[in-house]
Amino acid sequence: MPIVKMSELLAKAEKEGYAVGSFSVANMEMVLGVLKAVEETKSPAIIQIAEVRLNHSPLELIGPLMVAAAENCSMPVAVHFDHGKTEEKIRQALEIGFTSVMFDGSHLPFEENATQTAKIKRIAAEYGADCEGEIGCVGGSEDGSEDIAINCTSPDQAAEFHRLTGVDALAVAIGNAHGNYKQTPKLRFDILEQTASKVDVPLVLHGGTGILPDDFRKCISLGIHKINIATATFDRVEQSVRNAYAEENIKGYYDLQSAEVDGAYRNALGHIEIFGCAGKA
Ligand code: 13P
């Protein structure tokens, strides 16, 4: 199946009331594990990598791998550049064939975030790709290097931001944070509901790791149609390898590789079921 655009997947998810999992990957094993779950459950999916991760997984290597994997998958898969910070890397991802990019200007003053996001939206459009923006500020940080405070989205600002930028998907801050939560998150469903009533665009929930299944379902019922999962995948892959060693199942390198694939597969499988996208390809 040809690689698809994020907007295509999210439009169907919005119409049919589910969310598409957007799974961060760092190597081929994670890509294989996620797409195994996607094939098995007949789900749409997004695979993504964030700019801060590129020092571990160079874009010129992992990018073509992600695009090729999406093209080879028999289910609809979009390839997304997560938390883009620089025009240079965003353009590189688009050149490689990513079908969407996020510009994360959430730390910038409103006007500057809107101006820069609108510019990236225009650049993405030149490549026939989609653009995601963020309004408000999701807590933590993508790679755990900073502990950024949560700044909840203002529904009115979200509407103005969408009007100014025309983004295809909008990440909101409703008490969610990247990384493992120190305590169970208390999501502001009231803010999500008000934002969804004012902005006619699929909303995105970042910081998916550690959110309870019922909270995911409630978010989906209130307008979230893309959910980002990163830390849960990395933790599950690591745990899978630890378990395999503890059970003396690793006799050589390829057993180690299988344990990694299996961790990513099981993590994606669980989230796909909760997000309601199984069978929606
Ligand atoms: P987690 O690491 O908390 O799952 O967040 C992922 C994310 O939002 C990536 O953009």
PDB file of C-alpha atoms and ligand atoms in Angstrom:
ATOM      1  CA  MET A   1       0.000   0.000   0.000  1.00  0.00           C
ATOM      2  CA  PRO A   2       1.369   3.471  -0.786  1.00  0.00           C
ATOM      3  CA  ILE A   3       2.415   5.601   2.178  1.00  0.00           C
ATOM      4  CA  VAL A   4      -0.500   7.862   3.215  1.00  0.00           C
ATOM      5  CA  LYS A   5      -0.971  11.356   4.597  1.00  0.00           C
ATOM      6  CA  MET A   6      -1.732  11.965   8.268  1.00  0.00           C
ATOM      7  CA  SER A   7      -4.723  14.158   7.351  1.00  0.00           C
ATOM      8  CA  GLU A   8      -6.310  11.251   5.464  1.00  0.00           C
ATOM      9  CA  LEU A   9      -5.995   8.972   8.501  1.00  0.00           C
ATOM     10  CA  LEU A  10      -7.251  11.617  10.922  1.00  0.00           C
ATOM     11  CA  ALA A  11     -10.267  12.568   8.786  1.00  0.00           C
ATOM     12  CA  LYS A  12     -11.473   8.953   8.869  1.00  0.00           C
ATOM     13  CA  ALA A  13     -10.718   8.675  12.595  1.00  0.00           C
ATOM     14  CA  GLU A  14     -12.752  11.831  13.263  1.00  0.00           C
ATOM     15  CA  LYS A  15     -15.683  10.558  11.228  1.00  0.00           C
ATOM     16  CA  GLU A  16     -15.706   7.123  12.856  1.00  0.00           C
ATOM     17  CA  GLY A  17     -14.765   8.137  16.415  1.00  0.00           C
ATOM     18  CA  TYR A  18     -11.370   6.597  17.144  1.00  0.00           C
ATOM     19  CA  ALA A  19      -7.744   7.740  17.421  1.00  0.00           C
ATOM     20  CA  VAL A  20      -4.722   6.781  15.357  1.00  0.00           C
ATOM     21  CA  GLY A  21      -1.628   5.774  17.334  1.00  0.00           C
ATOM     22  CA  SER A  22       1.469   7.762  16.444  1.00  0.00           C
ATOM     23  CA  PHE A  23       4.347   5.573  17.565  1.00  0.00           C
ATOM     24  CA  SER A  24       7.875   6.889  18.034  1.00  0.00           C
ATOM     25  CA  VAL A  25      10.583   4.598  16.688  1.00  0.00           C
ATOM     26  CA  ALA A  26      14.353   4.637  17.105  1.00  0.00           C
ATOM     27  CA  ASN A  27      15.535   1.675  15.046  1.00  0.00           C
ATOM     28  CA  MET A  28      14.453  -0.985  12.576  1.00  0.00           C
ATOM     29  CA  GLU A  29      13.322  -3.387  15.319  1.00  0.00           C
ATOM     30  CA  MET A  30      10.787  -0.868  16.653  1.00  0.00           C
ATOM     31  CA  VAL A  31       9.503  -0.163  13.144  1.00  0.00           C
ATOM     32  CA  LEU A  32       9.086  -3.916  12.542  1.00  0.00           C
ATOM     33  CA  GLY A  33       7.324  -4.432  15.886  1.00  0.00           C
ATOM     34  CA  VAL A  34       4.853  -1.578  15.418  1.00  0.00           C
ATOM     35  CA  LEU A  35       4.020  -2.578  11.856  1.00  0.00           C
ATOM     36  CA  LYS A  36       3.571  -6.223  12.856  1.00  0.00           C
ATOM     37  CA  ALA A  37       0.835  -5.068  15.275  1.00  0.00           C
ATOM     38  CA  VAL A  38      -0.635  -2.829  12.568  1.00  0.00           C
ATOM     39  CA  GLU A  39      -0.782  -5.700  10.033  1.00  0.00           C
ATOM     40  CA  GLU A  40      -2.242  -8.105  12.546  1.00  0.00           C
ATOM     41  CA  THR A  41      -4.979  -5.735  13.781  1.00  0.00           C
ATOM     42  CA  LYS A  42      -5.670  -4.211  10.343  1.00  0.00           C
ATOM     43  CA  SER A  43      -5.176  -0.703  11.720  1.00  0.00           C
ATOM     44  CA  PRO A  44      -4.061   2.605  10.338  1.00  0.00           C
ATOM     45  CA  ALA A  45      -0.984   4.022  12.090  1.00  0.00           C
ATOM     46  CA  ILE A  46       1.615   6.752  12.112  1.00  0.00           C
ATOM     47  CA  ILE A  47       5.300   6.116  12.748  1.00  0.00           C
ATOM     48  CA  GLN A  48       7.308   9.098  13.903  1.00  0.00           C
ATOM     49  CA  ILE A  49      10.663  10.322  15.132  1.00  0.00           C
ATOM     50  CA  ALA A  50      11.357  13.557  17.007  1.00  0.00           C
ATOM     51  CA  GLU A  51      14.173  15.951  16.140  1.00  0.00           C
ATOM     52  CA  VAL A  52      15.819  15.564  19.592  1.00  0.00           C
ATOM     53  CA  ARG A  53      16.278  11.834  18.935  1.00  0.00           C
ATOM     54  CA  LEU A  54      18.351  12.277  15.796  1.00  0.00           C
ATOM     55  CA  ASN A  55      21.668  12.183  17.630  1.00  0.00           C
ATOM     56  CA  HIS A  56      20.877   8.500  18.336  1.00  0.00           C
ATOM     57  CA  SER A  57      19.106   7.704  15.043  1.00  0.00           C
ATOM     58  CA  PRO A  58      20.398   9.898  12.181  1.00  0.00           C
ATOM     59  CA  LEU A  59      17.566  11.131   9.976  1.00  0.00           C
ATOM     60  CA  GLU A  60      19.374  10.245   6.728  1.00  0.00           C
ATOM     61  CA  LEU A  61      19.408   6.569   7.873  1.00  0.00           C
ATOM     62  CA  ILE A  62      16.212   6.054   9.873  1.00  0.00           C
ATOM     63  CA  GLY A  63      14.106   8.328   7.642  1.00  0.00           C
ATOM     64  CA  PRO A  64      14.375   6.261   4.424  1.00  0.00           C
ATOM     65  CA  LEU A  65      13.863   3.091   6.501  1.00  0.00           C
ATOM     66  CA  MET A  66      10.607   4.486   7.946  1.00  0.00           C
ATOM     67  CA  VAL A  67       9.354   5.547   4.513  1.00  0.00           C
ATOM     68  CA  ALA A  68      10.224   2.162   2.964  1.00  0.00           C
ATOM     69  CA  ALA A  69       8.538   0.318   5.849  1.00  0.00           C
ATOM     70  CA  ALA A  70       5.344   2.375   5.419  1.00  0.00           C
ATOM     71  CA  GLU A  71       5.379   1.699   1.662  1.00  0.00           C
ATOM     72  CA  ASN A  72       5.827  -2.030   2.239  1.00  0.00           C
ATOM     73  CA  CYS A  73       3.046  -2.281   4.821  1.00  0.00           C
ATOM     74  CA  SER A  74      -0.299  -3.538   3.570  1.00  0.00           C
ATOM     75  CA  MET A  75      -2.114  -1.170   5.966  1.00  0.00           C
ATOM     76  CA  PRO A  76      -2.283   2.642   5.644  1.00  0.00           C
ATOM     77  CA  VAL A  77       0.725   4.152   7.426  1.00  0.00           C
ATOM     78  CA  ALA A  78       1.841   7.798   7.551  1.00  0.00           C
ATOM     79  CA  VAL A  79       5.399   8.875   8.387  1.00  0.00           C
ATOM     80  CA  HIS A  80       5.675  11.899  10.675  1.00  0.00           C
ATOM     81  CA  PHE A  81       8.484  14.179  11.855  1.00  0.00           C
ATOM     82  CA  ASP A  82       7.712  14.859  15.517  1.00  0.00           C
ATOM     83  CA  HIS A  83       8.610  18.042  17.450  1.00  0.00           C
ATOM     84  CA  GLY A  84      10.440  19.684  14.574  1.00  0.00           C
ATOM     85  CA  LYS A  85      12.535  22.579  15.836  1.00  0.00           C
ATOM     86  CA  THR A  86      14.613  23.668  12.847  1.00  0.00           C
ATOM     87  CA  GLU A  87      13.631  24.394   9.262  1.00  0.00           C
ATOM     88  CA  GLU A  88      16.743  22.501   8.110  1.00  0.00           C
ATOM     89  CA  LYS A  89      15.721  19.171   9.672  1.00  0.00           C
ATOM     90  CA  ILE A  90      12.060  19.632   8.758  1.00  0.00           C
ATOM     91  CA  ARG A  91      13.040  20.156   5.103  1.00  0.00           C
ATOM     92  CA  GLN A  92      15.327  17.113   5.258  1.00  0.00           C
ATOM     93  CA  ALA A  93      12.435  14.955   6.525  1.00  0.00           C
ATOM     94  CA  LEU A  94      10.193  16.266   3.728  1.00  0.00           C
ATOM     95  CA  GLU A  95      12.882  15.565   1.110  1.00  0.00           C
ATOM     96  CA  ILE A  96      13.135  11.976   2.402  1.00  0.00           C
ATOM     97  CA  GLY A  97       9.381  11.570   1.926  1.00  0.00           C
ATOM     98  CA  PHE A  98       7.790  12.079   5.362  1.00  0.00           C
ATOM     99  CA  THR A  99       4.100  12.790   4.827  1.00  0.00           C
ATOM    100  CA  SER A 100       3.742  15.173   7.786  1.00  0.00           C
ATOM    101  CA  VAL A 101       5.865  17.355  10.026  1.00  0.00           C
ATOM    102  CA  MET A 102       5.242  18.997  13.361  1.00  0.00           C
ATOM    103  CA  PHE A 103       6.619  22.404  14.185  1.00  0.00           C
ATOM    104  CA  ASP A 104       6.872  22.760  17.954  1.00  0.00           C
ATOM    105  CA  GLY A 105       6.754  26.450  18.786  1.00  0.00           C
ATOM    106  CA  SER A 106       4.981  25.855  22.084  1.00  0.00           C
ATOM    107  CA  HIS A 107       7.791  27.580  24.034  1.00  0.00           C
ATOM    108  CA  LEU A 108       7.512  30.734  21.891  1.00  0.00           C
ATOM    109  CA  PRO A 109       5.230  33.738  22.437  1.00  0.00           C
ATOM    110  CA  PHE A 110       1.854  33.192  20.711  1.00  0.00           C
ATOM    111  CA  GLU A 111       2.483  35.459  17.699  1.00  0.00           C
ATOM    112  CA  GLU A 112       5.895  33.974  16.988  1.00  0.00           C
ATOM    113  CA  ASN A 113       4.606  30.411  17.342  1.00  0.00           C
ATOM    114  CA  ALA A 114       1.802  31.225  14.876  1.00  0.00           C
ATOM    115  CA  THR A 115       4.140  32.965  12.387  1.00  0.00           C
ATOM    116  CA  GLN A 116       6.737  30.183  12.401  1.00  0.00           C
ATOM    117  CA  THR A 117       4.152  27.386  12.293  1.00  0.00           C
ATOM    118  CA  ALA A 118       2.413  29.073   9.324  1.00  0.00           C
ATOM    119  CA  LYS A 119       5.769  29.188   7.518  1.00  0.00           C
ATOM    120  CA  ILE A 120       6.369  25.454   8.122  1.00  0.00           C
ATOM    121  CA  LYS A 121       2.790  24.729   6.992  1.00  0.00           C
ATOM    122  CA  ARG A 122       3.600  26.492   3.664  1.00  0.00           C
ATOM    123  CA  ILE A 123       6.870  24.542   3.298  1.00  0.00           C
ATOM    124  CA  ALA A 124       5.107  21.220   4.034  1.00  0.00           C
ATOM    125  CA  ALA A 125       2.437  22.067   1.455  1.00  0.00           C
ATOM    126  CA  GLU A 126       5.163  22.477  -1.213  1.00  0.00           C
ATOM    127  CA  TYR A 127       5.900  18.766  -0.660  1.00  0.00           C
ATOM    128  CA  GLY A 128       2.224  17.785  -0.516  1.00  0.00           C
ATOM    129  CA  ALA A 129       2.683  17.031   3.206  1.00  0.00           C
ATOM    130  CA  ASP A 130       0.690  17.953   6.326  1.00  0.00           C
ATOM    131  CA  CYS A 131       1.667  20.082   9.303  1.00  0.00           C
ATOM    132  CA  GLU A 132       0.927  19.746  13.028  1.00  0.00           C
ATOM    133  CA  GLY A 133       1.307  22.630  15.482  1.00  0.00           C
ATOM    134  CA  GLU A 134       1.121  22.924  19.266  1.00  0.00           C
ATOM    135  CA  ILE A 135      -0.694  25.513  21.338  1.00  0.00           C
ATOM    136  CA  GLY A 136      -0.222  25.714  25.082  1.00  0.00           C
ATOM    137  CA  CYS A 137       2.714  23.690  26.367  1.00  0.00           C
ATOM    138  CA  VAL A 138       2.798  19.923  26.992  1.00  0.00           C
ATOM    139  CA  GLY A 139       4.898  19.220  30.111  1.00  0.00           C
ATOM    140  CA  GLY A 140       8.230  17.421  30.474  1.00  0.00           C
ATOM    141  CA  SER A 141      10.322  17.110  27.318  1.00  0.00           C
ATOM    142  CA  GLU A 142      10.473  14.605  24.495  1.00  0.00           C
ATOM    143  CA  ASP A 143      13.888  13.190  25.505  1.00  0.00           C
ATOM    144  CA  GLY A 144      13.634  13.823  29.269  1.00  0.00           C
ATOM    145  CA  SER A 145      16.381  16.458  29.171  1.00  0.00           C
ATOM    146  CA  GLU A 146      14.130  19.217  30.594  1.00  0.00           C
ATOM    147  CA  ASP A 147      11.187  19.350  32.974  1.00  0.00           C
ATOM    148  CA  ILE A 148       9.037  21.914  31.204  1.00  0.00           C
ATOM    149  CA  ALA A 149       5.971  23.057  33.157  1.00  0.00           C
ATOM    150  CA  ILE A 150       2.546  22.296  31.703  1.00  0.00           C
ATOM    151  CA  ASN A 151       0.791  25.388  30.331  1.00  0.00           C
ATOM    152  CA  CYS A 152      -2.781  24.412  29.462  1.00  0.00           C
ATOM    153  CA  THR A 153      -4.183  25.422  26.089  1.00  0.00           C
ATOM    154  CA  SER A 154      -6.524  28.420  25.949  1.00  0.00           C
ATOM    155  CA  PRO A 155      -9.469  27.346  23.739  1.00  0.00           C
ATOM    156  CA  ASP A 156      -9.775  30.866  22.262  1.00  0.00           C
ATOM    157  CA  GLN A 157      -6.062  31.004  21.461  1.00  0.00           C
ATOM    158  CA  ALA A 158      -6.299  27.558  19.876  1.00  0.00           C
ATOM    159  CA  ALA A 159      -9.038  28.822  17.544  1.00  0.00           C
ATOM    160  CA  GLU A 160      -6.992  31.909  16.644  1.00  0.00           C
ATOM    161  CA  PHE A 161      -3.853  29.776  16.145  1.00  0.00           C
ATOM    162  CA  HIS A 162      -5.690  27.474  13.760  1.00  0.00           C
ATOM    163  CA  ARG A 163      -7.083  30.451  11.846  1.00  0.00           C
ATOM    164  CA  LEU A 164      -3.595  31.971  11.490  1.00  0.00           C
ATOM    165  CA  THR A 165      -1.710  28.786  10.605  1.00  0.00           C
ATOM    166  CA  GLY A 166      -4.176  26.406   8.908  1.00  0.00           C
ATOM    167  CA  VAL A 167      -2.464  23.417  10.563  1.00  0.00           C
ATOM    168  CA  ASP A 168      -3.865  19.970   9.740  1.00  0.00           C
ATOM    169  CA  ALA A 169      -3.641  18.718  13.342  1.00  0.00           C
ATOM    170  CA  LEU A 170      -3.299  20.603  16.607  1.00  0.00           C
ATOM    171  CA  ALA A 171      -1.546  19.354  19.751  1.00  0.00           C
ATOM    172  CA  VAL A 172      -3.181  20.551  22.954  1.00  0.00           C
ATOM    173  CA  ALA A 173      -1.931  20.788  26.521  1.00  0.00           C
ATOM    174  CA  ILE A 174      -4.553  19.538  28.966  1.00  0.00           C
ATOM    175  CA  GLY A 175      -2.394  18.318  31.843  1.00  0.00           C
ATOM    176  CA  ASN A 176      -0.460  15.822  29.698  1.00  0.00           C
ATOM    177  CA  ALA A 177       3.339  15.548  29.782  1.00  0.00           C
ATOM    178  CA  HIS A 178       6.104  13.649  28.009  1.00  0.00           C
ATOM    179  CA  GLY A 179       7.888  10.795  29.782  1.00  0.00           C
ATOM    180  CA  ASN A 180       6.725   8.739  32.750  1.00  0.00           C
ATOM    181  CA  TYR A 181       4.283  10.659  34.969  1.00  0.00           C
ATOM    182  CA  LYS A 182       5.334  11.105  38.598  1.00  0.00           C
ATOM    183  CA  GLN A 183       1.678  10.656  39.537  1.00  0.00           C
ATOM    184  CA  THR A 184      -1.426   9.661  37.583  1.00  0.00           C
ATOM    185  CA  PRO A 185      -2.225  12.609  35.299  1.00  0.00           C
ATOM    186  CA  LYS A 186      -5.406  14.571  35.935  1.00  0.00           C
ATOM    187  CA  LEU A 187      -6.457  15.620  32.480  1.00  0.00           C
ATOM    188  CA  ARG A 188      -8.509  18.804  31.964  1.00  0.00           C
ATOM    189  CA  PHE A 189     -11.366  17.350  29.933  1.00  0.00           C
ATOM    190  CA  ASP A 190     -13.199  20.683  30.268  1.00  0.00           C
ATOM    191  CA  ILE A 191     -10.410  22.449  28.333  1.00  0.00           C
ATOM    192  CA  LEU A 192     -10.367  19.696  25.718  1.00  0.00           C
ATOM    193  CA  GLU A 193     -14.129  19.913  25.238  1.00  0.00           C
ATOM    194  CA  GLN A 194     -14.085  23.719  24.913  1.00  0.00           C
ATOM    195  CA  THR A 195     -11.143  23.584  22.497  1.00  0.00           C
ATOM    196  CA  ALA A 196     -12.812  20.955  20.327  1.00  0.00           C
ATOM    197  CA  SER A 197     -15.982  23.072  20.182  1.00  0.00           C
ATOM    198  CA  LYS A 198     -14.029  26.095  18.900  1.00  0.00           C
ATOM    199  CA  VAL A 199     -11.493  24.490  16.531  1.00  0.00           C
ATOM    200  CA  ASP A 200     -12.486  22.426  13.536  1.00  0.00           C
ATOM    201  CA  VAL A 201      -9.323  20.322  13.227  1.00  0.00           C
ATOM    202  CA  PRO A 202      -8.267  16.909  14.634  1.00  0.00           C
ATOM    203  CA  LEU A 203      -6.661  17.385  18.048  1.00  0.00           C
ATOM    204  CA  VAL A 204      -3.503  15.565  19.138  1.00  0.00           C
ATOM    205  CA  LEU A 205      -2.637  14.176  22.565  1.00  0.00           C
ATOM    206  CA  HIS A 206       1.090  14.076  23.296  1.00  0.00           C
ATOM    207  CA  GLY A 207       2.550  12.348  26.340  1.00  0.00           C
ATOM    208  CA  GLY A 208       0.522   9.181  25.878  1.00  0.00           C
ATOM    209  CA  THR A 209       2.706   7.053  28.174  1.00  0.00           C
ATOM    210  CA  GLY A 210       0.964   6.475  31.513  1.00  0.00           C
ATOM    211  CA  ILE A 211      -2.463   7.816  30.586  1.00  0.00           C
ATOM    212  CA  LEU A 212      -5.183   5.456  31.794  1.00  0.00           C
ATOM    213  CA  PRO A 213      -7.260   3.549  29.203  1.00  0.00           C
ATOM    214  CA  ASP A 214     -10.520   5.219  30.294  1.00  0.00           C
ATOM    215  CA  ASP A 215      -8.906   8.652  30.050  1.00  0.00           C
ATOM    216  CA  PHE A 216      -7.725   7.832  26.523  1.00  0.00           C
ATOM    217  CA  ARG A 217     -11.269   6.823  25.597  1.00  0.00           C
ATOM    218  CA  LYS A 218     -12.730   9.989  27.093  1.00  0.00           C
ATOM    219  CA  CYS A 219     -10.188  12.129  25.207  1.00  0.00           C
ATOM    220  CA  ILE A 220     -11.145  10.372  21.960  1.00  0.00           C
ATOM    221  CA  SER A 221     -14.851  11.006  22.611  1.00  0.00           C
ATOM    222  CA  LEU A 222     -14.006  14.720  23.093  1.00  0.00           C
ATOM    223  CA  GLY A 223     -11.994  15.269  19.897  1.00  0.00           C
ATOM    224  CA  ILE A 224      -8.521  13.663  20.176  1.00  0.00           C
ATOM    225  CA  HIS A 225      -7.769  11.669  17.005  1.00  0.00           C
ATOM    226  CA  LYS A 226      -3.972  11.277  17.110  1.00  0.00           C
ATOM    227  CA  ILE A 227      -2.186   9.957  20.202  1.00  0.00           C
ATOM    228  CA  ASN A 228       1.597  10.038  20.528  1.00  0.00           C
ATOM    229  CA  ILE A 229       3.351   7.178  22.300  1.00  0.00           C
ATOM    230  CA  ALA A 230       7.111   7.168  22.837  1.00  0.00           C
ATOM    231  CA  THR A 231       8.398   6.321  26.333  1.00  0.00           C
ATOM    232  CA  ALA A 232       6.062   3.319  26.679  1.00  0.00           C
ATOM    233  CA  THR A 233       7.614   1.785  23.568  1.00  0.00           C
ATOM    234  CA  PHE A 234      11.200   2.386  24.665  1.00  0.00           C
ATOM    235  CA  ASP A 235      10.452   1.012  28.172  1.00  0.00           C
ATOM    236  CA  ARG A 236       8.615  -2.029  26.817  1.00  0.00           C
ATOM    237  CA  VAL A 237      11.412  -2.872  24.394  1.00  0.00           C
ATOM    238  CA  GLU A 238      13.997  -2.596  27.166  1.00  0.00           C
ATOM    239  CA  GLN A 239      11.859  -4.708  29.526  1.00  0.00           C
ATOM    240  CA  SER A 240      11.294  -7.329  26.850  1.00  0.00           C
ATOM    241  CA  VAL A 241      15.060  -7.717  26.409  1.00  0.00           C
ATOM    242  CA  ARG A 242      15.609  -7.877  30.194  1.00  0.00           C
ATOM    243  CA  ASN A 243      12.933 -10.571  30.535  1.00  0.00           C
ATOM    244  CA  ALA A 244      14.367 -12.587  27.676  1.00  0.00           C
ATOM    245  CA  TYR A 245      17.808 -12.532  29.327  1.00  0.00           C
ATOM    246  CA  ALA A 246      16.322 -13.395  32.743  1.00  0.00           C
ATOM    247  CA  GLU A 247      14.476 -16.348  31.191  1.00  0.00           C
ATOM    248  CA  GLU A 248      17.655 -17.361  29.365  1.00  0.00           C
ATOM    249  CA  ASN A 249      15.933 -17.026  26.014  1.00  0.00           C
ATOM    250  CA  ILE A 250      18.779 -15.109  24.438  1.00  0.00           C
ATOM    251  CA  LYS A 251      21.302 -17.485  22.964  1.00  0.00           C
ATOM    252  CA  GLY A 252      22.663 -15.128  20.362  1.00  0.00           C
ATOM    253  CA  TYR A 253      22.215 -11.775  18.629  1.00  0.00           C
ATOM    254  CA  TYR A 254      19.070 -12.661  16.683  1.00  0.00           C
ATOM    255  CA  ASP A 255      17.217 -13.680  19.863  1.00  0.00           C
ATOM    256  CA  LEU A 256      18.069 -10.226  21.204  1.00  0.00           C
ATOM    257  CA  GLN A 257      16.681  -8.660  18.035  1.00  0.00           C
ATOM    258  CA  SER A 258      13.482 -10.738  18.288  1.00  0.00           C
ATOM    259  CA  ALA A 259      12.989  -9.618  21.900  1.00  0.00           C
ATOM    260  CA  GLU A 260      13.197  -5.969  20.793  1.00  0.00           C
ATOM    261  CA  VAL A 261      10.696  -6.455  17.970  1.00  0.00           C
ATOM    262  CA  ASP A 262       8.367  -8.274  20.352  1.00  0.00           C
ATOM    263  CA  GLY A 263       8.451  -5.456  22.935  1.00  0.00           C
ATOM    264  CA  ALA A 264       7.498  -2.847  20.339  1.00  0.00           C
ATOM    265  CA  TYR A 265       4.832  -5.180  18.911  1.00  0.00           C
ATOM    266  CA  ARG A 266       3.127  -5.835  22.267  1.00  0.00           C
ATOM    267  CA  ASN A 267       3.166  -2.167  23.224  1.00  0.00           C
ATOM    268  CA  ALA A 268       1.605  -1.092  19.912  1.00  0.00           C
ATOM    269  CA  LEU A 269      -0.965  -3.892  20.096  1.00  0.00           C
ATOM    270  CA  GLY A 270      -2.231  -2.740  23.513  1.00  0.00           C
ATOM    271  CA  HIS A 271      -2.542   0.880  22.455  1.00  0.00           C
ATOM    272  CA  ILE A 272      -4.240   0.060  19.144  1.00  0.00           C
ATOM    273  CA  GLU A 273      -6.973  -1.832  21.047  1.00  0.00           C
ATOM    274  CA  ILE A 274      -7.529   1.060  23.488  1.00  0.00           C
ATOM    275  CA  PHE A 275      -7.574   3.690  20.734  1.00  0.00           C
ATOM    276  CA  GLY A 276     -10.356   1.810  18.921  1.00  0.00           C
ATOM    277  CA  CYS A 277      -8.509   1.735  15.604  1.00  0.00           C
ATOM    278  CA  ALA A 278      -8.231  -2.056  15.195  1.00  0.00           C
ATOM    279  CA  GLY A 279      -9.994  -3.106  12.012  1.00  0.00           C
ATOM    280  CA  LYS A 280     -10.230   0.524  10.784  1.00  0.00           C
ATOM    281  CA  ALA A 281      -7.643   0.315   7.987  1.00  0.00           C
TER     282      ALA A 281
HETATM  283  P1  13P B   1       5.489   9.872  25.806  1.00  0.00           P
HETATM  284  O1  13P B   1       6.969   9.683  25.764  1.00  0.00           O
HETATM  285  O2  13P B   1       5.022  10.366  27.131  1.00  0.00           O
HETATM  286  O3  13P B   1       4.741   8.680  25.352  1.00  0.00           O
HETATM  287  O4  13P B   1       5.139  11.062  24.790  1.00  0.00           O
HETATM  288  C1  13P B   1       5.276  10.849  23.433  1.00  0.00           C
HETATM  289  C2  13P B   1       5.055  12.084  22.650  1.00  0.00           C
HETATM  290  O5  13P B   1       4.206  12.886  22.948  1.00  0.00           O
HETATM  291  C3  13P B   1       5.905  12.265  21.471  1.00  0.00           C
HETATM  292  O6  13P B   1       5.616  13.446  20.811  1.00  0.00           O
END
